[in-house]
mmCIF file of C-alpha atoms in Angstrom:
data_model
loop_
_atom_site.group_PDB
_atom_site.id
_atom_site.type_symbol
_atom_site.label_atom_id
_atom_site.label_comp_id
_atom_site.label_asym_id
_atom_site.label_seq_id
_atom_site.Cartn_x
_atom_site.Cartn_y
_atom_site.Cartn_z
ATOM 1 C CA MET A 1 89.473 144.438 166.626
ATOM 2 C CA TRP A 2 91.958 146.300 164.457
ATOM 3 C CA LEU A 3 94.117 143.180 164.332
ATOM 4 C CA VAL A 4 91.184 141.062 163.191
ATOM 5 C CA ARG A 5 90.269 143.605 160.495
ATOM 6 C CA LEU A 6 93.871 143.744 159.324
ATOM 7 C CA THR A 7 94.043 139.958 159.082
ATOM 8 C CA LEU A 8 90.799 139.781 157.106
ATOM 9 C CA SER A 9 91.936 142.582 154.788
ATOM 10 C CA ALA A 10 95.269 140.884 154.133
ATOM 11 C CA GLY A 11 93.529 137.600 153.386
ATOM 12 C CA ARG A 12 91.193 139.338 150.960
ATOM 13 C CA TRP A 13 94.078 140.985 149.083
ATOM 14 C CA LEU A 14 95.941 137.682 148.900
ATOM 15 C CA LEU A 15 92.824 136.139 147.366
ATOM 16 C CA TYR A 16 92.609 138.994 144.833
ATOM 17 C CA LEU A 17 96.291 138.505 143.937
ATOM 18 C CA PHE A 18 95.803 134.754 143.436
ATOM 19 C CA VAL A 19 92.796 135.331 141.148
ATOM 20 C CA ALA A 20 94.741 137.919 139.136
ATOM 21 C CA LEU A 21 97.634 135.535 138.651
ATOM 22 C CA CYS A 22 95.252 132.807 137.459
ATOM 23 C CA ILE A 23 93.619 135.186 134.957
ATOM 24 C CA ALA A 24 97.014 136.303 133.658
ATOM 25 C CA SER A 25 98.153 132.729 133.236
ATOM 26 C CA THR A 26 94.952 131.817 131.386
ATOM 27 C CA ALA A 27 95.251 134.838 129.097
ATOM 28 C CA ARG A 28 98.892 134.022 128.299
ATOM 29 C CA THR A 29 97.907 130.476 127.398
ATOM 30 C CA ALA A 30 95.004 131.598 125.243
ATOM 31 C CA LEU A 31 96.764 134.506 123.492
ATOM 32 C CA GLY A 32 100.317 133.254 123.359
ATOM 33 C CA PRO A 33 101.731 131.138 120.556
ATOM 34 C CA ARG A 34 100.583 127.547 120.674
ATOM 35 C CA ALA A 35 103.008 124.679 120.412
ATOM 36 C CA VAL A 36 102.587 123.035 117.060
ATOM 37 C CA ALA A 37 102.883 119.257 116.916
ATOM 38 C CA ARG A 38 105.116 118.427 113.986
ATOM 39 C CA LYS A 39 105.142 115.046 112.301
ATOM 40 C CA VAL A 40 108.117 114.167 110.157
ATOM 41 C CA VAL A 41 107.228 111.997 107.192
ATOM 42 C CA VAL A 42 110.066 110.309 105.345
ATOM 43 C CA ILE A 43 109.102 109.606 101.760
ATOM 44 C CA ARG A 44 111.212 107.127 99.826
ATOM 45 C CA PRO A 45 111.830 108.447 96.319
ATOM 46 C CA PRO A 46 110.210 106.316 93.661
ATOM 47 C CA SER A 47 112.362 103.878 91.767
ATOM 48 C CA ASP A 48 113.809 105.506 88.651
ATOM 49 C CA ALA A 49 113.481 103.435 85.496
ATOM 50 C CA ALA A 50 116.470 105.212 83.942
ATOM 51 C CA GLU A 51 118.654 104.358 86.941
ATOM 52 C CA ARG A 52 117.590 100.723 86.767
ATOM 53 C CA TYR A 53 118.416 100.674 83.074
ATOM 54 C CA VAL A 54 121.905 102.078 83.737
ATOM 55 C CA ALA A 55 122.537 99.421 86.395
ATOM 56 C CA VAL A 56 121.315 96.578 84.163
ATOM 57 C CA ARG A 57 123.216 97.830 81.119
ATOM 58 C CA PHE A 58 126.452 98.149 83.078
ATOM 59 C CA ALA A 59 126.092 94.700 84.657
ATOM 60 C CA ARG A 60 125.595 93.096 81.246
ATOM 61 C CA ALA A 61 128.599 94.902 79.757
ATOM 62 C CA TYR A 62 130.740 94.222 82.821
ATOM 63 C CA LEU A 63 130.277 90.438 82.723
ATOM 64 C CA THR A 64 130.477 89.969 78.932
ATOM 65 C CA TRP A 65 133.874 89.332 77.318
ATOM 66 C CA SER A 66 135.725 87.441 74.623
ATOM 67 C CA GLU A 67 139.331 86.341 74.169
ATOM 68 C CA ASP A 68 140.130 89.952 73.319
ATOM 69 C CA PRO A 69 140.078 92.039 76.557
ATOM 70 C CA ALA A 70 139.202 95.112 74.510
ATOM 71 C CA THR A 71 135.701 93.728 73.963
ATOM 72 C CA GLN A 72 134.753 94.106 77.622
ATOM 73 C CA GLN A 73 136.711 97.329 78.025
ATOM 74 C CA ASN A 74 134.892 98.954 75.123
ATOM 75 C CA ALA A 75 131.510 97.779 76.460
ATOM 76 C CA VAL A 76 131.989 99.421 79.868
ATOM 77 C CA GLY A 77 133.815 102.426 78.404
ATOM 78 C CA PRO A 78 130.734 104.698 78.275
ATOM 79 C CA PHE A 79 130.429 104.386 82.066
ATOM 80 C CA LEU A 80 134.012 105.492 82.756
ATOM 81 C CA SER A 81 135.953 108.705 82.357
ATOM 82 C CA ALA A 82 139.176 108.890 80.368
ATOM 83 C CA ALA A 83 141.092 108.339 83.598
ATOM 84 C CA GLY A 84 138.953 105.370 84.660
ATOM 85 C CA GLN A 85 140.482 101.941 85.009
ATOM 86 C CA PRO A 86 139.926 99.849 81.855
ATOM 87 C CA GLY A 87 137.185 97.303 82.211
ATOM 88 C CA ALA A 88 136.012 98.956 85.451
ATOM 89 C CA GLY A 89 138.677 96.923 87.253
ATOM 90 C CA LEU A 90 137.754 93.530 85.772
ATOM 91 C CA THR A 91 140.467 91.454 84.065
ATOM 92 C CA PRO A 92 139.106 88.218 82.566
ATOM 93 C CA ALA A 93 141.280 85.129 82.633
ATOM 94 C CA PRO A 94 143.386 84.895 79.451
ATOM 95 C CA GLY A 95 141.759 83.060 76.558
ATOM 96 C CA THR A 96 138.282 82.924 78.114
ATOM 97 C CA ARG A 97 134.951 84.197 76.849
ATOM 98 C CA GLN A 98 131.605 84.741 78.569
ATOM 99 C CA GLN A 99 128.158 85.638 77.307
ATOM 100 C CA VAL A 100 125.234 86.930 79.368
ATOM 101 C CA ALA A 101 121.979 85.004 78.965
ATOM 102 C CA TRP A 102 119.729 87.333 80.953
ATOM 103 C CA VAL A 103 119.794 90.100 83.554
ATOM 104 C CA GLY A 104 117.286 91.431 86.078
ATOM 105 C CA VAL A 105 117.164 93.716 89.101
ATOM 106 C CA ALA A 106 117.000 91.561 92.229
ATOM 107 C CA ASP A 107 117.118 94.251 94.921
ATOM 108 C CA GLU A 108 117.603 97.969 95.454
ATOM 109 C CA ARG A 109 118.283 100.322 98.330
ATOM 110 C CA ASP A 110 118.852 104.016 98.873
ATOM 111 C CA GLU A 111 122.159 105.471 100.042
ATOM 112 C CA PRO A 112 123.199 108.993 101.076
ATOM 113 C CA GLY A 113 124.252 111.371 98.354
ATOM 114 C CA ASN A 114 121.387 110.571 95.976
ATOM 115 C CA VAL A 115 122.804 107.100 95.273
ATOM 116 C CA HIS A 116 120.678 104.013 94.529
ATOM 117 C CA ASP A 117 122.395 100.667 94.957
ATOM 118 C CA TYR A 118 120.915 98.073 92.584
ATOM 119 C CA THR A 119 121.637 94.373 92.952
ATOM 120 C CA VAL A 120 121.495 92.952 89.439
ATOM 121 C CA ALA A 121 121.178 89.209 88.818
ATOM 122 C CA VAL A 122 123.226 88.181 85.798
ATOM 123 C CA ALA A 123 123.061 84.694 84.254
ATOM 124 C CA ALA A 124 126.461 84.133 82.623
ATOM 125 C CA GLY A 125 129.029 81.381 82.373
ATOM 126 C CA GLY A 126 126.576 78.717 83.517
ATOM 127 C CA ALA A 127 125.820 80.467 86.825
ATOM 128 C CA VAL A 128 123.805 83.369 88.226
ATOM 129 C CA HIS A 129 125.957 86.194 89.567
ATOM 130 C CA TYR A 130 124.720 89.045 91.744
ATOM 131 C CA ILE A 131 126.447 92.368 91.242
ATOM 132 C CA ALA A 132 125.745 95.511 93.275
ATOM 133 C CA VAL A 133 125.845 98.566 91.003
ATOM 134 C CA PRO A 134 125.704 101.980 92.757
ATOM 135 C CA VAL A 135 124.111 104.556 90.445
ATOM 136 C CA GLN A 136 124.188 108.267 91.224
ATOM 137 C CA ALA A 137 121.910 110.869 89.655
ATOM 138 C CA GLN A 138 123.727 114.016 88.522
ATOM 139 C CA GLN A 139 122.406 117.584 88.518
ATOM 140 C CA ASP A 140 122.203 117.646 84.717
ATOM 141 C CA GLY A 141 119.867 114.621 84.659
ATOM 142 C CA ARG A 142 122.507 112.075 83.667
ATOM 143 C CA TYR A 143 123.593 109.066 85.721
ATOM 144 C CA SER A 144 127.000 107.753 86.687
ATOM 145 C CA LEU A 145 128.567 105.003 88.755
ATOM 146 C CA ALA A 146 129.235 106.149 92.304
ATOM 147 C CA ARG A 147 132.127 103.675 92.831
ATOM 148 C CA TYR A 148 133.306 100.223 91.809
ATOM 149 C CA PRO A 149 130.646 97.490 91.666
ATOM 150 C CA ALA A 150 130.566 94.630 94.155
ATOM 151 C CA LEU A 151 129.931 90.925 93.755
ATOM 152 C CA VAL A 152 127.376 89.993 96.426
ATOM 153 C CA GLY A 153 125.155 87.107 97.444
ATOM 154 C CA ALA A 154 121.578 86.576 96.387
ATOM 155 C CA PRO A 155 118.825 88.417 98.278
ATOM 156 C CA PRO A 156 117.669 86.298 101.231
ATOM 157 C CA ILE A 157 114.677 84.058 100.635
ATOM 158 C CA GLU A 158 112.457 82.600 103.331
ATOM 159 C CA ALA A 159 110.794 79.305 102.502
ATOM 160 C CA THR A 160 107.001 79.327 102.610
ATOM 161 C CA GLY A 161 105.086 76.344 103.923
ATOM 162 C CA ASP A 162 101.585 76.228 102.469
ATOM 163 C CA LEU A 163 100.910 78.687 99.651
ATOM 164 C CA SER A 164 97.146 78.276 99.994
ATOM 165 C CA VAL A 165 97.197 80.617 103.065
ATOM 166 C CA PRO A 166 95.669 78.135 105.548
ATOM 167 C CA SER A 167 95.854 80.743 108.318
ATOM 168 C CA LEU A 168 93.062 82.724 106.662
ATOM 169 C CA PRO A 169 89.462 81.662 107.350
ATOM 170 C CA PRO A 170 87.430 80.194 104.481
ATOM 171 C CA VAL A 171 84.481 81.970 102.869
ATOM 172 C CA ARG A 172 81.279 80.623 104.446
ATOM 173 C CA ASN A 173 78.574 82.850 102.947
ATOM 174 C CA GLY A 174 76.622 80.660 100.521
ATOM 175 C CA ALA A 175 75.605 83.528 98.238
ATOM 176 C CA VAL A 176 79.185 84.777 97.998
ATOM 177 C CA LEU A 177 80.466 81.256 97.300
ATOM 178 C CA ALA A 178 78.023 80.892 94.403
ATOM 179 C CA VAL A 179 79.090 84.220 92.878
ATOM 180 C CA LEU A 180 82.787 83.438 93.279
ATOM 181 C CA ASP A 181 82.447 80.021 91.686
ATOM 182 C CA ARG A 182 80.712 81.528 88.665
ATOM 183 C CA VAL A 183 83.043 84.506 88.424
ATOM 184 C CA LEU A 184 86.245 82.472 88.638
ATOM 185 C CA ARG A 185 85.095 80.107 85.903
ATOM 186 C CA ASN A 186 84.166 82.971 83.596
ATOM 187 C CA TYR A 187 87.356 84.833 84.455
ATOM 188 C CA ILE A 188 89.782 81.941 83.902
ATOM 189 C CA ASP A 189 87.982 80.816 80.752
ATOM 190 C CA ASP A 190 88.150 84.440 79.520
ATOM 191 C CA SER A 191 84.388 84.612 79.027
ATOM 192 C CA SER A 192 84.190 88.386 79.305
ATOM 193 C CA PHE A 193 80.499 88.613 78.315
ATOM 194 C CA ASN A 194 79.348 86.265 81.092
ATOM 195 C CA LEU A 195 81.838 87.781 83.578
ATOM 196 C CA ALA A 196 80.412 91.267 83.053
ATOM 197 C CA ALA A 197 77.101 90.218 84.601
ATOM 198 C CA ASP A 198 78.739 89.905 88.019
ATOM 199 C CA LEU A 199 80.998 92.954 87.864
ATOM 200 C CA ALA A 200 80.235 96.156 89.751
ATOM 201 C CA PRO A 201 80.364 99.439 87.818
ATOM 202 C CA GLY A 202 83.991 100.487 87.393
ATOM 203 C CA ALA A 203 85.376 97.117 88.487
ATOM 204 C CA ALA A 204 89.146 96.729 88.014
ATOM 205 C CA VAL A 205 89.911 93.432 86.301
ATOM 206 C CA THR A 206 93.413 92.312 85.314
ATOM 207 C CA ARG A 207 93.176 90.347 82.091
ATOM 208 C CA VAL A 208 93.906 86.647 82.518
ATOM 209 C CA ALA A 209 96.430 84.820 80.318
ATOM 210 C CA PRO A 210 94.707 83.408 77.222
ATOM 211 C CA GLY A 211 94.093 79.718 76.666
ATOM 212 C CA LEU A 212 93.490 78.700 80.303
ATOM 213 C CA THR A 213 90.728 76.420 81.549
ATOM 214 C CA LEU A 214 89.580 76.214 85.161
ATOM 215 C CA GLN A 215 89.929 72.708 86.553
ATOM 216 C CA SER A 216 88.985 73.288 90.198
ATOM 217 C CA VAL A 217 88.686 75.879 92.947
ATOM 218 C CA GLN A 218 90.874 74.638 95.770
ATOM 219 C CA ARG A 219 90.251 77.260 98.433
ATOM 220 C CA LEU A 220 88.526 80.601 98.981
ATOM 221 C CA ALA A 221 90.040 82.443 101.943
ATOM 222 C CA VAL A 222 89.024 85.761 103.499
ATOM 223 C CA GLU A 223 91.795 88.351 103.883
ATOM 224 C CA PRO A 224 91.891 90.666 106.918
ATOM 225 C CA ALA A 225 90.890 93.607 104.698
ATOM 226 C CA GLY A 226 87.834 91.699 103.475
ATOM 227 C CA GLY A 227 89.040 90.545 100.073
ATOM 228 C CA VAL A 228 89.134 86.924 98.972
ATOM 229 C CA VAL A 229 92.209 84.904 97.983
ATOM 230 C CA ALA A 230 91.066 82.360 95.413
ATOM 231 C CA THR A 231 93.394 79.369 94.984
ATOM 232 C CA VAL A 232 92.556 77.600 91.749
ATOM 233 C CA THR A 233 93.943 74.866 89.510
ATOM 234 C CA VAL A 234 94.029 75.643 85.794
ATOM 235 C CA ALA A 235 95.327 73.984 82.636
ATOM 236 C CA ASP A 236 96.763 75.577 79.526
ATOM 237 C CA GLN A 237 96.279 74.494 75.918
ATOM 238 C CA ARG A 238 99.162 72.011 76.101
ATOM 239 C CA GLY A 239 97.711 70.322 79.155
ATOM 240 C CA ASP A 240 100.162 71.805 81.677
ATOM 241 C CA SER A 241 98.541 72.215 85.092
ATOM 242 C CA PHE A 242 99.097 75.232 87.359
ATOM 243 C CA THR A 243 97.951 76.062 90.876
ATOM 244 C CA LEU A 244 97.407 79.822 90.956
ATOM 245 C CA ALA A 245 96.100 82.466 93.356
ATOM 246 C CA TYR A 246 93.982 85.496 92.457
ATOM 247 C CA GLU A 247 92.610 88.225 94.695
ATOM 248 C CA VAL A 248 88.916 88.978 94.325
ATOM 249 C CA ALA A 249 87.146 91.899 95.995
ATOM 250 C CA VAL A 250 83.429 91.392 96.629
ATOM 251 C CA ALA A 251 80.876 93.993 97.699
ATOM 252 C CA GLU A 252 77.141 93.861 98.394
ATOM 253 C CA LEU A 253 75.446 96.415 96.145
ATOM 254 C CA ASP A 254 71.680 96.895 96.057
ATOM 255 C CA GLY A 255 71.074 93.547 97.692
ATOM 256 C CA ARG A 256 73.344 91.463 95.439
ATOM 257 C CA TRP A 257 77.020 90.495 95.618
ATOM 258 C CA GLU A 258 79.175 91.990 92.877
ATOM 259 C CA ILE A 259 82.877 91.902 92.053
ATOM 260 C CA THR A 260 84.838 95.144 92.328
ATOM 261 C CA ARG A 261 88.320 93.811 91.537
ATOM 262 C CA ILE A 262 90.056 90.696 90.186
ATOM 263 C CA GLY A 263 93.805 90.403 89.885
ATOM 264 C CA PRO A 264 96.989 88.749 91.090
#
């Protein structure tokens, strides 16, 4: 009998020990520090208008010269230190001259060290050149070139088949179609008084170019987010014809369809 009692007593104490361990584990989980899930968000700094201006100004100066090499050297001088190479390393062919017709930023990307690399399109000498200009922001708020520029190719372009977005389904709601037809005509014709009747309170409307007349509505397609892509044909005052696309947001308010946004 004593052996049976001893076995039962040992089993009971083992059960008590197991319960105590479970309680301790639960308390440690509840009272101990919890693991915090951390999400790293990488935010791309906004494009700096001053940096873009520096890149465009340098590209124009860099690719403009006359028969006198000093013309180009003086133009790029503000971007270089006293020890910098004259002309930023560019030596025009003797006796040549080149004027820049227009410039524009074609691409941009971030680099380490607070450097933005701008690809500037420059129309000069009967061709369009693409020059990569690395601009670095300094601690005092000024900007400088991070290194020599580079002549690069144009940003890649992928040809688009049908610009009328045939993959999107057409608008089929009769009431919405009627509102869109009226709104597009008033919008293109710049009839703001008549357009206002179909606008929701606080609607955001980008002003249309003046002097246009709506010729036809080619297609009204529904975007995945619920907006409408309106493909229209318009004519200007000279009779030139354009096929254009505008985005129109429609919402049902108090039992009627109203426009909340119109724009490109």
